[in-house]
Amino acid sequence: MVSVCMATYNGERFIGEQLTSILKQLQADDELIISDDRSVDNTISIINALNDPRIKLFHHEPKGRPTENFQHALEQAKGEYVFLADQDDIWLDHKYNRTLSLLKTNDLVLSNSILVDEDKQVLHPSFFEFHGSRKGIVSNVIKNSYFGSCMAFRRSVLDYALPFPPSREVGHDVWLGLVAEIVGKVYFDNEPLIMYRRHAQAVTSHGMAKSDRSLFKKVFGRLIMFRYVYEFYKKYKLNGKRISINHNSNV
């Protein structure tokens, strides 16, 4: 069973297209978990209009950052395999099957994406190349490559990662990626599997816009993240507790 987890807030402009691109790939017993931060536009109406029993909609009380909303969605997930999805992107038709195939031998898969604008005009054919995405604990503490919209993982990763660190300096996606690097096996798939849409209303810019944070705040934030990662590493890696996956299992 697959759980797709999405956090929404005022996503009426693009969410219908994204939900359609996901639902047409899911199987009958899969689920699409949506946690909504009390949207005040037509987001909920668009979701309900699809009238799809695989959609499970939950309402979340906003706490100021998307991480809590995503955690709320993930806490509802029942699948052995979990995909994250943003409300404004588009899944390409082979994302589901290709990712599940890769999860047979990996604990977390991060796929490449095509970077597009709000009208789906291509800005860059490879987000990995544009961003300089790569594995590595230290490199991702410094500059995150783990974007949730491109991520899928085994249930075992989620069991290790929850609850997310309470600090605003630690995003849900980079935490999941780093936890998977520490306790399991991570794979970066160079084939683009989504259209990654960047627009003025996007919650995160992911390198498309300059941060207005001071150098001091950036360094301080990285140190906080490193502290959480080190504490996790010390607790699990040094004790030899790694995920044991069955590479011959059926997905």
Short mmCIF file of C-alpha atoms in Angstrom, two decimals:
data_model
loop_
_atom_site.label_atom_id
_atom_site.label_comp_id
_atom_site.label_asym_id
_atom_site.label_seq_id
_atom_site.Cartn_x
_atom_site.Cartn_y
_atom_site.Cartn_z
CA MET A 1 0.00 0.00 0.00
CA VAL A 2 1.17 3.52 -0.88
CA SER A 3 0.38 6.69 1.05
CA VAL A 4 0.84 10.02 -0.72
CA CYS A 5 1.02 12.84 1.82
CA MET A 6 0.31 16.45 0.94
CA ALA A 7 0.10 19.64 3.01
CA THR A 8 -2.17 22.33 1.59
CA TYR A 9 -2.93 25.98 2.15
CA ASN A 10 -4.76 28.27 -0.28
CA GLY A 11 -3.74 26.15 -3.25
CA GLU A 12 -6.81 26.62 -5.45
CA ARG A 13 -4.81 27.81 -8.45
CA PHE A 14 -2.88 24.61 -9.10
CA ILE A 15 -4.08 21.86 -6.78
CA GLY A 16 -6.68 20.37 -9.13
CA GLU A 17 -4.10 19.60 -11.80
CA GLN A 18 -1.70 18.13 -9.25
CA LEU A 19 -4.32 15.89 -7.63
CA THR A 20 -5.40 14.58 -11.02
CA SER A 21 -1.80 13.78 -11.97
CA ILE A 22 -1.41 11.78 -8.75
CA LEU A 23 -4.75 9.98 -8.57
CA LYS A 24 -4.52 8.56 -12.09
CA GLN A 25 -1.37 6.68 -11.04
CA LEU A 26 -2.50 5.33 -7.67
CA GLN A 27 -3.94 1.87 -7.15
CA ALA A 28 -7.39 1.23 -5.68
CA ASP A 29 -6.08 0.44 -2.18
CA ASP A 30 -3.65 3.38 -2.01
CA GLU A 31 -4.42 6.60 -0.17
CA LEU A 32 -3.86 10.32 -0.71
CA ILE A 33 -3.57 12.02 2.68
CA ILE A 34 -4.18 15.78 2.65
CA SER A 35 -3.63 17.95 5.71
CA ASP A 36 -5.00 21.44 5.18
CA ASP A 37 -3.92 24.50 7.17
CA ARG A 38 -7.42 26.04 7.22
CA SER A 39 -7.42 27.33 3.64
CA VAL A 40 -9.70 30.32 3.04
CA ASP A 41 -9.93 29.95 -0.75
CA ASN A 42 -11.52 27.16 -2.81
CA THR A 43 -8.89 24.51 -2.02
CA ILE A 44 -11.25 22.33 0.03
CA SER A 45 -14.05 22.61 -2.54
CA ILE A 46 -11.71 21.48 -5.32
CA ILE A 47 -10.56 18.49 -3.25
CA ASN A 48 -14.11 17.47 -2.33
CA ALA A 49 -15.33 17.86 -5.91
CA LEU A 50 -13.05 15.02 -7.00
CA ASN A 51 -15.14 12.68 -4.86
CA ASP A 52 -12.39 10.06 -4.77
CA PRO A 53 -12.49 7.56 -1.87
CA ARG A 54 -8.69 7.37 -1.85
CA ILE A 55 -8.52 11.00 -0.69
CA LYS A 56 -8.46 11.41 3.09
CA LEU A 57 -8.74 15.05 4.09
CA PHE A 58 -7.68 16.26 7.53
CA HIS A 59 -7.88 19.76 8.95
CA HIS A 60 -4.86 21.14 10.76
CA GLU A 61 -4.59 24.15 13.02
CA PRO A 62 -1.83 26.35 11.54
CA LYS A 63 1.28 26.73 13.68
CA GLY A 64 3.33 28.96 11.42
CA ARG A 65 5.34 26.61 9.21
CA PRO A 66 4.64 23.82 6.69
CA THR A 67 6.61 21.21 8.67
CA GLU A 68 3.86 20.79 11.28
CA ASN A 69 1.26 20.45 8.53
CA PHE A 70 3.32 17.76 6.77
CA GLN A 71 3.89 15.94 10.05
CA HIS A 72 0.13 15.92 10.63
CA ALA A 73 -0.37 14.33 7.20
CA LEU A 74 2.38 11.78 7.75
CA GLU A 75 0.97 10.77 11.13
CA GLN A 76 -2.21 9.64 9.33
CA ALA A 77 -0.40 7.56 6.69
CA LYS A 78 -0.87 3.81 6.78
CA GLY A 79 1.13 2.75 3.73
CA GLU A 80 4.36 0.77 3.67
CA TYR A 81 5.64 3.24 1.05
CA VAL A 82 5.20 6.98 1.47
CA PHE A 83 5.41 9.70 -1.18
CA LEU A 84 5.46 13.41 -0.39
CA ALA A 85 3.74 15.84 -2.75
CA ASP A 86 3.36 19.61 -2.94
CA GLN A 87 0.06 21.20 -3.90
CA ASP A 88 1.34 23.06 -6.95
CA ASP A 89 3.53 20.59 -8.87
CA ILE A 90 2.61 17.95 -11.46
CA TRP A 91 3.53 14.26 -11.35
CA LEU A 92 4.82 12.86 -14.62
CA ASP A 93 3.09 9.68 -15.72
CA HIS A 94 5.82 7.21 -14.74
CA LYS A 95 6.62 8.62 -11.28
CA TYR A 96 4.65 6.07 -9.28
CA ASN A 97 5.90 2.89 -10.98
CA ARG A 98 9.50 3.98 -11.36
CA THR A 99 9.78 5.13 -7.75
CA LEU A 100 8.27 1.95 -6.33
CA SER A 101 10.72 -0.07 -8.40
CA LEU A 102 13.63 1.88 -6.93
CA LEU A 103 12.28 1.44 -3.41
CA LYS A 104 12.80 -2.30 -3.75
CA THR A 105 16.51 -1.75 -3.08
CA ASN A 106 16.55 1.65 -1.36
CA ASP A 107 15.03 3.17 1.76
CA LEU A 108 14.56 6.67 0.35
CA VAL A 109 14.46 7.83 -3.26
CA LEU A 110 14.89 11.44 -4.33
CA SER A 111 13.96 12.02 -7.95
CA ASN A 112 15.06 14.74 -10.31
CA SER A 113 12.51 17.23 -11.64
CA ILE A 114 11.88 19.62 -14.50
CA LEU A 115 11.87 23.18 -13.20
CA VAL A 116 8.94 25.13 -14.68
CA ASP A 117 7.17 28.44 -14.16
CA GLU A 118 3.51 28.90 -13.29
CA ASP A 119 2.55 28.40 -16.96
CA LYS A 120 4.60 25.17 -17.20
CA GLN A 121 7.27 26.80 -19.33
CA VAL A 122 10.59 25.04 -18.73
CA LEU A 123 13.09 27.05 -16.70
CA HIS A 124 15.62 24.23 -16.45
CA PRO A 125 15.38 20.58 -17.58
CA SER A 126 17.20 19.24 -14.51
CA PHE A 127 16.71 20.58 -11.00
CA PHE A 128 19.57 18.40 -9.77
CA GLU A 129 21.92 20.16 -12.17
CA PHE A 130 20.44 23.61 -11.46
CA HIS A 131 20.69 23.23 -7.69
CA GLY A 132 23.80 21.07 -7.48
CA SER A 133 21.89 18.32 -5.65
CA ARG A 134 23.91 15.59 -3.99
CA LYS A 135 23.98 13.20 -1.06
CA GLY A 136 26.04 13.77 2.08
CA ILE A 137 25.17 14.69 5.64
CA VAL A 138 27.43 17.72 5.98
CA SER A 139 26.73 19.04 2.49
CA ASN A 140 22.96 18.87 3.08
CA VAL A 141 23.18 20.58 6.45
CA ILE A 142 24.94 23.41 4.61
CA LYS A 143 22.73 23.38 1.49
CA ASN A 144 19.68 21.16 1.38
CA SER A 145 19.11 18.88 -1.60
CA TYR A 146 16.23 16.95 -0.03
CA PHE A 147 13.02 18.52 -1.33
CA GLY A 148 9.87 16.75 -0.23
CA SER A 149 8.03 17.11 -3.52
CA CYS A 150 10.60 14.77 -5.09
CA MET A 151 10.82 12.29 -2.21
CA ALA A 152 9.49 8.81 -1.43
CA PHE A 153 10.57 6.43 1.29
CA ARG A 154 9.85 3.24 3.16
CA ARG A 155 7.76 3.22 6.32
CA SER A 156 10.84 2.36 8.35
CA VAL A 157 12.37 5.77 7.56
CA LEU A 158 9.27 7.54 8.85
CA ASP A 159 9.32 5.50 12.05
CA TYR A 160 12.83 6.75 12.75
CA ALA A 161 12.18 10.37 11.70
CA LEU A 162 9.00 11.18 13.65
CA PRO A 163 8.45 13.38 15.50
CA PHE A 164 10.30 16.07 13.59
CA PRO A 165 12.66 18.35 15.51
CA PRO A 166 10.71 21.32 16.94
CA SER A 167 13.15 23.92 15.61
CA ARG A 168 12.18 26.11 12.66
CA GLU A 169 15.70 25.58 11.38
CA VAL A 170 15.01 21.93 10.53
CA GLY A 171 12.61 21.31 7.64
CA HIS A 172 10.67 18.07 7.43
CA ASP A 173 12.18 17.11 4.08
CA VAL A 174 15.84 17.63 4.91
CA TRP A 175 15.30 15.81 8.21
CA LEU A 176 13.78 12.80 6.45
CA GLY A 177 16.65 12.77 3.96
CA LEU A 178 19.37 12.97 6.58
CA VAL A 179 17.72 10.36 8.80
CA ALA A 180 17.57 8.02 5.81
CA GLU A 181 21.26 8.62 5.06
CA ILE A 182 22.16 7.73 8.64
CA VAL A 183 20.03 4.62 9.10
CA GLY A 184 19.41 3.35 5.59
CA LYS A 185 20.18 3.62 1.90
CA VAL A 186 19.41 6.71 -0.20
CA TYR A 187 19.24 6.90 -4.00
CA PHE A 188 19.25 10.05 -6.17
CA ASP A 189 17.40 9.27 -9.39
CA ASN A 190 18.54 11.48 -12.26
CA GLU A 191 15.37 10.94 -14.28
CA PRO A 192 12.86 13.81 -13.80
CA LEU A 193 9.59 12.53 -12.37
CA ILE A 194 7.70 15.75 -11.67
CA MET A 195 7.23 19.22 -13.10
CA TYR A 196 8.48 21.34 -10.21
CA ARG A 197 6.52 24.57 -10.42
CA ARG A 198 7.99 27.83 -9.13
CA HIS A 199 5.73 30.84 -8.78
CA ALA A 200 5.21 33.96 -6.67
CA GLN A 201 2.83 32.24 -4.22
CA ALA A 202 5.10 29.26 -3.50
CA VAL A 203 5.74 28.72 0.22
CA THR A 204 9.41 27.94 -0.38
CA SER A 205 11.78 29.24 -3.04
CA HIS A 206 14.39 26.41 -2.91
CA GLY A 207 17.16 28.45 -4.40
CA MET A 208 15.05 30.46 -6.82
CA ALA A 209 15.07 33.59 -4.69
CA LYS A 210 17.70 35.21 -2.51
CA SER A 211 17.23 34.81 1.22
CA ASP A 212 16.89 38.00 3.24
CA ARG A 213 18.37 36.36 6.34
CA SER A 214 21.64 37.73 7.67
CA LEU A 215 24.81 35.63 7.48
CA PHE A 216 24.73 35.29 11.26
CA LYS A 217 21.20 33.87 11.21
CA LYS A 218 22.10 31.46 8.42
CA VAL A 219 25.16 30.15 10.26
CA PHE A 220 23.24 29.95 13.53
CA GLY A 221 20.48 27.98 11.79
CA ARG A 222 22.96 25.51 10.30
CA LEU A 223 24.50 24.96 13.72
CA ILE A 224 21.10 24.18 15.21
CA MET A 225 20.40 21.70 12.43
CA PHE A 226 23.81 20.10 12.84
CA ARG A 227 23.13 19.66 16.57
CA TYR A 228 19.90 17.75 15.90
CA VAL A 229 21.56 15.62 13.22
CA TYR A 230 24.55 14.84 15.44
CA GLU A 231 22.31 13.82 18.33
CA PHE A 232 20.38 11.49 16.03
CA TYR A 233 23.59 10.11 14.53
CA LYS A 234 25.04 9.47 17.97
CA LYS A 235 21.88 7.70 19.14
CA TYR A 236 21.42 5.40 16.14
CA LYS A 237 24.50 5.16 13.93
CA LEU A 238 27.02 4.70 16.70
CA ASN A 239 24.82 2.00 18.20
CA GLY A 240 24.76 0.16 14.89
CA LYS A 241 20.99 0.43 14.46
CA ARG A 242 20.43 0.52 10.72
CA ILE A 243 17.34 -0.33 8.73
CA SER A 244 17.31 -3.88 7.41
CA ILE A 245 15.41 -4.05 4.12
CA ASN A 246 14.57 -7.10 2.09
CA HIS A 247 16.02 -6.36 -1.35
CA ASN A 248 14.01 -9.20 -2.85
CA SER A 249 10.66 -8.06 -1.51
CA ASN A 250 7.78 -7.29 -3.86
CA VAL A 251 6.57 -3.73 -4.03
#
